[in-house]
Coordinates of C-alpha atoms in Angstrom, one line a residue:
M299 CA 72.2 43.0 24.3
A300 CA 71.5 45.1 27.4
G301 CA 74.9 46.8 27.1
S302 CA 74.0 48.3 23.8
A303 CA 71.5 50.6 25.1
K304 CA 73.9 53.7 25.3
P305 CA 74.1 55.5 21.9
A306 CA 77.5 56.1 20.4
P307 CA 78.7 59.6 21.2
Q308 CA 79.5 61.8 18.1
L309 CA 82.9 60.8 16.4
E310 CA 85.8 63.3 16.6
L311 CA 88.7 62.9 14.3
F312 CA 91.9 64.7 14.1
N313 CA 92.1 66.9 11.0
S314 CA 95.9 67.4 9.8
M315 CA 94.7 70.5 7.9
T316 CA 93.3 72.3 10.9
K317 CA 95.8 70.4 13.4
K318 CA 92.9 69.6 15.7
K319 CA 90.1 67.1 16.8
E320 CA 86.8 68.0 15.1
L321 CA 83.3 66.5 15.2
F322 CA 83.0 64.4 12.1
E323 CA 80.0 65.5 10.1
P324 CA 79.7 63.7 6.8
R325 CA 78.8 65.7 3.6
V326 CA 75.7 63.4 3.0
E327 CA 73.8 62.2 6.0
G328 CA 74.3 58.3 6.5
K329 CA 77.0 58.1 3.9
V330 CA 80.9 58.5 4.2
S331 CA 83.4 58.9 1.3
M332 CA 86.9 58.0 2.0
Y333 CA 90.1 57.9 -0.1
V334 CA 93.3 56.4 1.3
C335 CA 96.5 56.3 -0.7
G336 CA 97.7 52.7 -1.6
V337 CA 100.9 51.1 -2.3
T338 CA 103.4 51.2 -5.2
P339 CA 103.5 47.4 -5.9
Y340 CA 107.0 46.5 -6.7
D341 CA 107.9 44.5 -3.8
F342 CA 106.4 42.8 -0.9
S343 CA 104.8 45.2 1.7
H344 CA 106.4 46.1 4.8
I345 CA 104.8 46.6 8.3
G346 CA 104.8 50.3 7.7
H347 CA 102.1 49.6 4.9
A348 CA 100.3 47.3 7.5
R349 CA 100.4 50.2 10.0
A350 CA 98.5 52.4 7.5
Y351 CA 96.0 50.0 6.2
V352 CA 95.0 48.5 9.8
A353 CA 94.5 52.1 11.0
F354 CA 92.3 52.9 8.2
D355 CA 90.6 49.6 8.4
V356 CA 89.8 50.1 12.0
L357 CA 88.1 53.6 10.9
Y358 CA 86.2 51.8 8.2
R359 CA 85.0 49.1 10.4
Y360 CA 84.0 51.5 13.1
L361 CA 81.9 53.8 10.6
K362 CA 80.2 50.8 9.4
F363 CA 79.3 49.7 13.0
L364 CA 77.9 53.3 13.5
G365 CA 75.6 52.6 10.6
Y366 CA 77.3 54.7 7.8
E367 CA 77.4 53.4 4.1
V368 CA 81.1 54.0 3.4
E369 CA 82.5 54.2 -0.1
Y370 CA 86.1 53.4 0.7
V371 CA 88.6 53.9 -2.2
R372 CA 92.1 52.6 -2.0
N373 CA 94.4 52.7 -5.1
F374 CA 97.3 51.1 -6.7
T375 CA 100.1 53.2 -8.1
D376 CA 100.9 50.6 -10.8
I377 CA 103.3 52.8 -12.9
D378 CA 106.3 54.3 -11.4
D379 CA 110.2 54.7 -11.7
K380 CA 110.6 52.0 -9.1
I381 CA 108.4 49.5 -10.8
I382 CA 110.0 50.2 -14.1
K383 CA 113.4 49.6 -12.7
R384 CA 112.6 46.4 -10.7
A385 CA 110.7 45.1 -13.9
N386 CA 113.8 45.7 -16.1
E387 CA 116.0 44.0 -13.4
A388 CA 113.7 41.0 -13.3
D389 CA 113.3 40.9 -17.1
E390 CA 109.5 41.1 -16.8
T391 CA 106.7 43.5 -18.1
V392 CA 105.6 46.3 -15.7
T393 CA 102.3 45.0 -15.9
N394 CA 103.3 41.6 -14.7
L395 CA 105.5 42.8 -11.9
S396 CA 102.9 45.1 -10.6
S397 CA 100.1 42.7 -10.8
R398 CA 102.1 40.1 -9.2
F399 CA 102.7 42.3 -6.0
I400 CA 99.2 43.6 -5.9
N401 CA 98.0 40.0 -5.5
E402 CA 100.6 39.6 -2.8
F403 CA 99.5 42.8 -1.1
L404 CA 95.9 41.6 -1.3
L405 CA 96.9 38.3 0.4
D406 CA 98.7 40.1 3.2
M407 CA 95.7 42.5 3.8
A408 CA 93.4 39.4 4.1
E409 CA 95.8 37.9 6.8
L410 CA 95.5 41.1 8.6
Q411 CA 91.8 41.0 8.2
C412 CA 91.4 44.4 6.7
L413 CA 88.3 44.5 4.9
P414 CA 88.4 45.0 1.1
P415 CA 87.7 48.6 0.0
T416 CA 84.6 49.3 -1.9
C417 CA 86.9 50.0 -4.9
E418 CA 90.7 49.4 -5.6
P419 CA 91.6 51.3 -8.9
R420 CA 94.9 50.9 -10.8
V421 CA 96.4 54.2 -12.2
T422 CA 96.8 52.5 -15.7
D423 CA 93.2 52.2 -15.8
H424 CA 92.7 55.9 -15.4
I425 CA 95.1 57.7 -17.8
E426 CA 92.3 59.2 -19.6
H427 CA 91.0 60.8 -16.5
I428 CA 94.3 62.1 -15.6
I429 CA 95.0 63.5 -19.0
E430 CA 91.5 65.4 -18.6
L431 CA 92.7 66.8 -15.3
I432 CA 96.1 68.1 -16.6
T433 CA 94.3 69.7 -19.4
K434 CA 91.9 71.5 -16.9
I435 CA 94.9 72.6 -14.7
M436 CA 96.7 73.9 -18.0
E437 CA 93.5 75.7 -19.2
N438 CA 93.3 77.5 -15.9
G439 CA 97.0 78.7 -16.3
K440 CA 98.3 76.7 -13.2
A441 CA 100.7 74.5 -15.4
Y442 CA 103.2 74.6 -18.3
A443 CA 104.5 72.2 -20.8
M444 CA 108.0 71.8 -21.7
E445 CA 109.7 69.2 -24.0
G446 CA 106.9 66.7 -23.4
D447 CA 106.8 67.3 -19.6
V448 CA 104.0 69.1 -17.8
Y449 CA 104.9 70.8 -14.5
F450 CA 102.6 72.4 -12.0
S451 CA 103.4 76.0 -11.2
V452 CA 103.4 76.6 -7.4
D453 CA 103.7 80.4 -7.9
S454 CA 100.2 80.2 -9.7
F455 CA 98.5 78.6 -6.4
P456 CA 98.9 81.1 -3.4
E457 CA 97.3 78.4 -1.2
Y458 CA 100.2 75.9 -1.7
L459 CA 101.8 74.5 1.5
S460 CA 98.5 75.2 3.5
L461 CA 98.3 71.4 4.5
S462 CA 101.9 70.9 5.6
G463 CA 102.5 74.3 6.9
R464 CA 105.9 74.4 5.4
K465 CA 107.7 77.7 4.0
L466 CA 108.1 77.8 0.2
D467 CA 111.9 79.0 0.4
H468 CA 112.8 76.0 2.8
N469 CA 111.1 73.7 0.3
L470 CA 113.4 71.3 -1.4
A471 CA 112.3 70.1 -5.0
G472 CA 109.7 67.2 -4.3
S473 CA 110.5 63.5 -3.7
R474 CA 111.0 60.7 -6.1
V475 CA 112.7 63.0 -8.9
A476 CA 115.9 64.8 -9.3
V477 CA 115.9 68.6 -9.6
D478 CA 115.0 69.7 -13.2
T479 CA 116.8 73.0 -13.8
R480 CA 114.3 73.7 -16.7
K481 CA 111.6 74.4 -14.1
R482 CA 110.3 78.0 -13.5
N483 CA 110.5 77.3 -9.7
P484 CA 112.4 74.5 -8.3
A485 CA 109.3 73.4 -6.2
D486 CA 107.2 73.0 -9.4
F487 CA 106.3 69.2 -9.6
A488 CA 105.5 67.0 -12.6
L489 CA 102.1 66.2 -13.8
W490 CA 103.2 64.5 -16.9
K491 CA 106.5 62.9 -17.7
A492 CA 107.9 62.5 -21.4
A493 CA 108.6 59.0 -22.1
K494 CA 112.2 57.7 -22.0
E495 CA 113.6 54.9 -24.2
G496 CA 112.1 51.5 -23.2
E497 CA 109.6 52.8 -20.6
P498 CA 105.9 52.2 -20.9
Y499 CA 104.0 55.3 -22.3
W500 CA 100.6 56.8 -23.2
E501 CA 99.6 59.1 -26.0
S502 CA 98.9 62.6 -24.8
P503 CA 98.3 66.2 -26.1
W504 CA 102.1 66.8 -24.9
G505 CA 103.5 63.7 -26.6
R506 CA 104.1 60.1 -25.5
G507 CA 104.7 59.8 -21.6
R508 CA 103.2 58.9 -18.3
P509 CA 101.6 60.5 -15.2
G510 CA 103.5 62.1 -12.4
W511 CA 103.0 60.7 -9.1
H512 CA 100.5 63.0 -7.3
I513 CA 98.1 63.6 -10.3
E514 CA 96.8 60.0 -10.0
C515 CA 95.3 60.3 -6.7
S516 CA 93.5 63.7 -7.7
A517 CA 92.3 62.0 -10.8
M518 CA 90.9 58.8 -9.1
S519 CA 89.5 60.3 -6.1
A520 CA 87.5 62.8 -8.1
H521 CA 86.4 60.1 -10.4
Y522 CA 85.1 57.9 -7.6
L523 CA 84.1 60.3 -5.0
G524 CA 83.6 63.6 -6.8
H525 CA 85.6 66.9 -6.0
V526 CA 84.4 67.2 -2.4
F527 CA 84.5 64.2 -0.2
D528 CA 84.9 63.4 3.5
I529 CA 88.1 61.7 4.5
H530 CA 91.6 61.6 2.7
G531 CA 94.0 59.2 4.4
G532 CA 97.6 58.0 4.5
G533 CA 100.9 58.0 6.4
K534 CA 102.1 61.1 7.7
D535 CA 105.2 61.1 5.3
L536 CA 102.6 61.7 2.6
I537 CA 101.6 65.1 3.9
F538 CA 104.4 66.5 2.0
P539 CA 104.8 66.5 -0.9
H540 CA 102.1 63.9 -2.0
H541 CA 98.9 65.3 -0.1
E542 CA 100.3 68.9 -0.4
N543 CA 100.5 68.4 -4.2
E544 CA 97.1 66.7 -4.5
L545 CA 95.4 69.5 -2.8
A546 CA 96.9 72.1 -5.1
Q547 CA 96.4 70.4 -8.3
S548 CA 92.9 69.3 -7.4
R549 CA 91.9 73.0 -6.6
A550 CA 93.9 74.4 -9.4
A551 CA 91.6 72.4 -11.8
Y552 CA 88.2 72.7 -9.7
P553 CA 88.3 75.4 -7.0
E554 CA 85.3 73.7 -5.3
S555 CA 87.5 70.7 -4.6
E556 CA 87.8 69.9 -1.0
V557 CA 88.6 67.1 1.5
K558 CA 86.5 67.5 4.8
C559 CA 89.2 65.8 7.0
W560 CA 92.8 64.9 6.2
M561 CA 93.9 62.1 8.3
H562 CA 97.4 60.8 8.9
N563 CA 98.8 57.6 10.8
G564 CA 102.3 57.5 12.4
F565 CA 105.3 55.6 11.3
V566 CA 106.6 52.2 12.3
N567 CA 110.1 52.9 13.6
K568 CA 113.1 50.5 13.9
D569 CA 115.9 51.8 16.2
D570 CA 114.2 55.2 16.3
Q571 CA 114.3 55.5 12.5
K572 CA 111.2 55.5 10.2
M573 CA 110.9 52.1 8.5
S574 CA 111.1 52.2 4.7
K575 CA 112.2 50.2 1.8
S576 CA 114.6 53.0 0.6
D577 CA 116.6 52.8 3.8
K578 CA 116.6 49.0 3.8
N579 CA 115.4 48.9 7.5
F580 CA 112.1 47.3 7.1
F581 CA 110.5 44.0 8.0
T582 CA 107.9 42.7 5.3
I583 CA 104.5 41.7 6.6
R584 CA 105.4 38.1 5.5
D585 CA 108.5 38.4 7.7
I586 CA 106.4 39.0 10.8
I587 CA 103.8 36.6 10.2
S588 CA 106.0 33.8 9.5
L589 CA 107.0 34.0 13.2
Y590 CA 103.8 35.6 14.7
H591 CA 100.0 35.1 14.2
P592 CA 98.6 37.7 11.9
M593 CA 96.1 38.9 14.7
A594 CA 99.2 39.4 17.0
L595 CA 100.5 41.8 14.5
R596 CA 97.2 43.5 14.1
F597 CA 97.1 43.7 17.8
F598 CA 100.6 45.1 18.2
L599 CA 99.8 47.8 15.6
M600 CA 96.5 48.9 17.3
R601 CA 98.1 48.9 20.5
T602 CA 99.5 52.4 19.6
H603 CA 97.4 55.4 18.7
Y604 CA 97.2 55.6 15.1
R605 CA 98.6 59.2 14.9
S606 CA 101.8 58.0 17.1
D607 CA 104.7 56.4 15.8
V608 CA 105.0 52.5 16.8
N609 CA 108.3 51.3 17.8
H610 CA 108.9 47.8 16.4
S611 CA 110.5 45.4 18.8
D612 CA 110.4 41.6 19.2
K613 CA 109.4 42.2 23.0
A614 CA 106.4 44.3 22.0
L615 CA 105.3 41.5 19.3
E616 CA 105.8 38.8 22.1
I617 CA 103.4 40.9 24.5
A618 CA 101.1 41.3 21.5
S619 CA 101.0 37.5 20.9
D620 CA 100.6 36.7 24.6
R621 CA 97.5 39.0 24.9
V622 CA 95.9 37.5 21.7
Y623 CA 96.5 34.0 23.2
Y624 CA 94.9 34.9 26.5
I625 CA 92.1 36.5 24.9
Y626 CA 91.5 33.4 22.6
Q627 CA 92.3 30.9 25.4
T628 CA 89.7 32.6 27.7
L629 CA 87.0 32.7 25.0
Y630 CA 87.6 29.1 24.2
D631 CA 87.4 27.9 27.7
C632 CA 84.4 30.0 28.2
G633 CA 82.8 28.5 24.9
E634 CA 83.6 24.9 26.0
V635 CA 81.7 25.4 29.3
L636 CA 78.9 27.1 27.7
S637 CA 78.5 24.8 24.9
P638 CA 75.8 22.5 26.5
Y639 CA 73.6 25.6 27.4
R640 CA 73.6 27.5 24.1
G641 CA 70.1 26.1 22.9
E642 CA 68.5 26.5 26.4
N643 CA 66.3 29.4 27.3
I644 CA 67.5 30.4 30.8
S645 CA 65.0 32.9 32.3
V646 CA 67.1 34.2 35.1
P647 CA 68.7 37.7 34.5
V648 CA 72.4 38.5 34.0
P649 CA 73.7 39.0 37.6
T650 CA 74.1 42.7 38.4
E651 CA 77.8 42.7 39.0
E652 CA 78.5 41.3 35.4
Q653 CA 75.8 43.3 33.7
D654 CA 77.4 46.4 35.2
M655 CA 80.6 45.4 33.9
V656 CA 79.3 44.9 30.5
N657 CA 77.5 48.2 30.4
K658 CA 80.6 49.8 31.6
H659 CA 82.8 48.2 29.1
H660 CA 80.3 49.0 26.0
S661 CA 80.1 52.7 27.3
E662 CA 84.0 53.0 27.5
F663 CA 84.6 51.4 24.3
L664 CA 82.3 53.9 22.5
D665 CA 83.8 56.8 24.4
S666 CA 87.4 55.8 23.4
M667 CA 86.5 55.0 19.7
A668 CA 84.5 58.4 19.5
D669 CA 87.7 60.3 20.7
D670 CA 89.7 59.8 17.7
L671 CA 89.8 56.2 17.7
R672 CA 91.8 55.6 21.0
T673 CA 92.5 51.8 20.4
T674 CA 95.0 51.6 23.0
D675 CA 92.5 52.3 25.8
V676 CA 90.0 50.0 24.1
L677 CA 92.4 47.0 23.9
D678 CA 93.3 47.7 27.8
G679 CA 89.6 47.7 28.3
F680 CA 89.2 43.9 27.8
V681 CA 91.3 42.9 30.7
D682 CA 88.6 43.2 33.4
L683 CA 86.0 41.3 31.4
L684 CA 88.5 38.6 30.7
K685 CA 89.3 38.3 34.2
A686 CA 85.7 38.2 35.1
I687 CA 85.2 35.2 32.6
N688 CA 88.0 33.4 34.2
S689 CA 86.7 34.0 37.7
N690 CA 83.2 32.9 36.9
L691 CA 84.6 29.7 35.1
N692 CA 86.6 28.8 38.2
D693 CA 83.6 29.4 40.5
F694 CA 81.3 27.6 38.2
K695 CA 83.4 24.6 38.3
K696 CA 83.9 24.6 42.1
L697 CA 80.2 25.0 42.5
Q698 CA 79.5 22.1 40.0
Q699 CA 81.7 19.9 42.2
K700 CA 80.0 21.1 45.4
L701 CA 76.6 20.4 44.2
E702 CA 77.6 16.9 43.1
Q703 CA 78.9 16.3 46.5
Q704 CA 75.9 17.8 48.1
K705 CA 73.6 15.2 46.1
K706 CA 75.6 12.4 47.4
K707 CA 75.4 13.5 51.1
Q708 CA 72.0 14.4 51.1
Q709 CA 72.8 17.5 53.2
Q710 CA 70.3 18.9 55.8
Q711 CA 67.6 21.4 54.9
K712 CA 69.2 24.1 56.8
Q713 CA 72.3 23.9 54.5
Q714 CA 70.1 23.6 51.4
K715 CA 68.5 26.9 52.4
Q716 CA 71.8 28.7 52.6
Q717 CA 72.8 27.4 49.2
Q718 CA 69.7 28.9 47.8
A719 CA 70.9 32.4 48.9
Q720 CA 74.2 32.0 46.8
K721 CA 74.9 32.3 43.3
Q722 CA 73.2 29.4 41.4
P723 CA 74.7 27.6 38.1
E724 CA 72.3 29.6 36.0
D725 CA 73.6 32.8 37.3
Y726 CA 77.3 31.9 36.3
I727 CA 76.0 30.7 32.9
Q728 CA 74.3 33.9 32.3
A729 CA 77.1 36.0 33.4
M730 CA 79.6 34.2 31.2
F731 CA 77.1 34.4 28.3
A732 CA 76.9 38.2 28.7
L733 CA 80.7 38.8 28.9
E734 CA 81.6 36.4 26.2
T735 CA 79.1 38.3 24.0
E736 CA 80.4 41.7 24.9
I737 CA 84.1 40.6 24.2
K738 CA 83.3 38.8 20.9
T739 CA 81.0 41.6 19.6
K740 CA 83.9 44.4 20.1
L741 CA 86.6 42.1 18.7
I742 CA 84.6 41.8 15.6
I743 CA 84.2 45.6 15.2
L744 CA 88.1 45.9 15.9
G745 CA 88.9 43.2 13.3
L746 CA 90.4 41.0 16.1
M747 CA 88.3 37.9 16.0
P748 CA 90.1 35.0 14.3
P749 CA 88.9 34.0 10.9
S750 CA 89.2 30.5 11.8
S751 CA 87.9 28.7 15.0
L752 CA 89.3 29.8 18.3
S753 CA 90.8 26.2 18.7
E754 CA 92.4 26.8 15.3
A755 CA 93.7 30.1 16.2
L756 CA 95.2 28.7 19.5
K757 CA 97.0 25.9 17.5
Q758 CA 98.4 28.5 15.2
L759 CA 99.6 30.7 18.0
K760 CA 101.3 27.7 19.6
D761 CA 102.8 26.4 16.3
K762 CA 104.4 30.1 15.9
A763 CA 105.6 30.0 19.4
L764 CA 107.4 26.7 18.8
K765 CA 109.1 28.0 15.7
R766 CA 110.2 31.3 17.5
A767 CA 111.6 28.9 20.2
G768 CA 113.3 26.7 17.6
L769 CA 111.5 23.6 18.8
T770 CA 109.1 21.1 17.5
E771 CA 106.2 19.8 19.4
E772 CA 108.2 16.3 19.7
L773 CA 111.4 18.0 21.1
L774 CA 109.2 20.0 23.5
Q775 CA 107.5 16.8 24.7
E776 CA 110.8 15.3 25.3
Q777 CA 111.9 18.2 27.5
I778 CA 108.6 17.9 29.4
E779 CA 109.1 14.1 29.8
Q780 CA 112.7 14.7 31.1
R781 CA 111.4 17.4 33.7
T782 CA 108.7 14.8 34.7
V783 CA 111.3 12.1 35.5
A784 CA 113.6 14.6 37.3
R785 CA 110.8 15.6 39.5
K786 CA 109.8 12.1 40.3
N787 CA 113.5 11.4 41.2
K788 CA 113.4 14.7 43.3
Q789 CA 116.1 16.2 41.1
F790 CA 114.4 19.6 41.5
E791 CA 117.5 21.6 40.2
I792 CA 117.3 19.8 36.9
S793 CA 113.5 20.1 36.6
D794 CA 113.7 23.9 37.5
Q795 CA 116.4 24.3 34.9
I796 CA 114.2 22.7 32.1
R797 CA 111.3 24.9 33.1
K798 CA 113.4 28.0 33.2
Q799 CA 115.1 27.4 29.9
L800 CA 111.8 26.8 28.1
G801 CA 110.5 30.1 29.9
R802 CA 113.5 32.0 28.2
Q803 CA 112.2 30.5 25.0
G804 CA 108.6 31.7 25.2
I805 CA 107.1 28.4 26.6
A806 CA 105.4 28.3 29.8
L807 CA 104.7 24.9 31.7
M808 CA 101.9 24.3 33.9
D809 CA 101.5 21.2 36.2
E810 CA 97.9 19.9 36.2
P811 CA 96.3 16.9 37.7
T812 CA 96.2 15.1 34.4
G813 CA 100.0 16.1 33.6
T814 CA 102.2 19.0 32.4
V815 CA 100.7 21.2 29.7
W816 CA 102.2 24.2 28.0
R817 CA 101.3 27.4 26.4
P818 CA 103.2 30.2 24.7
C819 CA 104.4 33.2 26.9
E820 CA 106.3 36.3 26.8
P821 CA 110.0 35.1 27.1
E822 CA 111.3 35.3 30.5
T823 CA 114.5 37.3 31.2
E824 CA 117.6 35.5 32.5
Y825 CA 116.8 36.9 36.1
S826 CA 113.1 36.4 36.1

């Protein structure tokens, strides 16, 4: 593609440790090592999870587009207080419950077109590595055992809180656990927990027990990526205590341990409050994709820069759904017109205007992505190309009609000469090929091309719109027929009322020579 001539500018990423954007330079040329904290699988995943994994999937995809070989590790915390509690309530084993929700999570990720990571380790498969790491920390004098529990001593590690920038005296004792008065410092956190009655356990030098929350990721990241790796990611709620504690225990065991770039995504908020399971103010991914196409949810999440908080609202999802429908419909219409010409070798060049648009879009896409993944600007950047496709489609169809008429009328030579100076059918075809290729190429990089055909995706988007409107195709066709009858009878008030009511339900009617057709739309307000 001619637009691909510009090399990608060097990638800059915001490092949570230094609190600034930095040029991304991988430790090993051509290779990137990335660890992203995964889910604790005790329930269906909510859209806060989708936010994190879509954000890091965009990074993963872009790094691959840049030509890097990416080792991407995302774990499952498959042993945890919450899993144990839920398994007991459900009268099933911890392994069954966690495996079930791991499978559900993977289905959700596939729906959102998040590429599978290189490796997806489970904590329970790495107990041996965790015990080895805790032993090393203790040998280095940075942890202590007490009645079968092992705690990390924050007083032994002067760098503690260097990631979060917190003050130790303001620090409350960790999360997920109650305050333990036996600890030397209230901020000390558990590396190993002594087994309680009826809980799963593993044998260790300190007795039967299981790992603390934070030690798991230190052990698994070191096992798969080594003690020094490029990117460690997760939601910004993980900066403290999880990533802070990870950093401390990794360095306490191996002082050379280092993450080159810490990256954190923003929350999804509902009513200006962080969406979370513990606050019971969350929507699962399943809740959303039962009403909206998964690509509409992905678009919605990418519409806000990954470091900013996303405000969840039905309106924002409706807008995202509308945009996705417009993109797919435009590409579908374009594909239908171009279909007869795909095998042809058209020798004329892409018209200058459209080639310039493609080059400009390609250049701006690279600049936006290189600047800490500015997906908001990237998504906005498609608008001009989509408009250009629709403009070319309209003009091409008009020209085809005109040429048909000219053939019939056998116009004079003077008029034919004038026609030679105007845009020819081949010009429109080449213009549309170039615009279509540019849009599809970038949508693939962003993970926004539908996994099915465009026609199937459009049907799915329409089906979801009907569901949100509380309609079936049959009920909608009945209303369209009622409106047609009302128009024939010049009962325009009734026909307008039907159109407006459907518009409020997110259904737009369009009157065409062949009859009335419909498409999903952003629901109109009472006064629009």
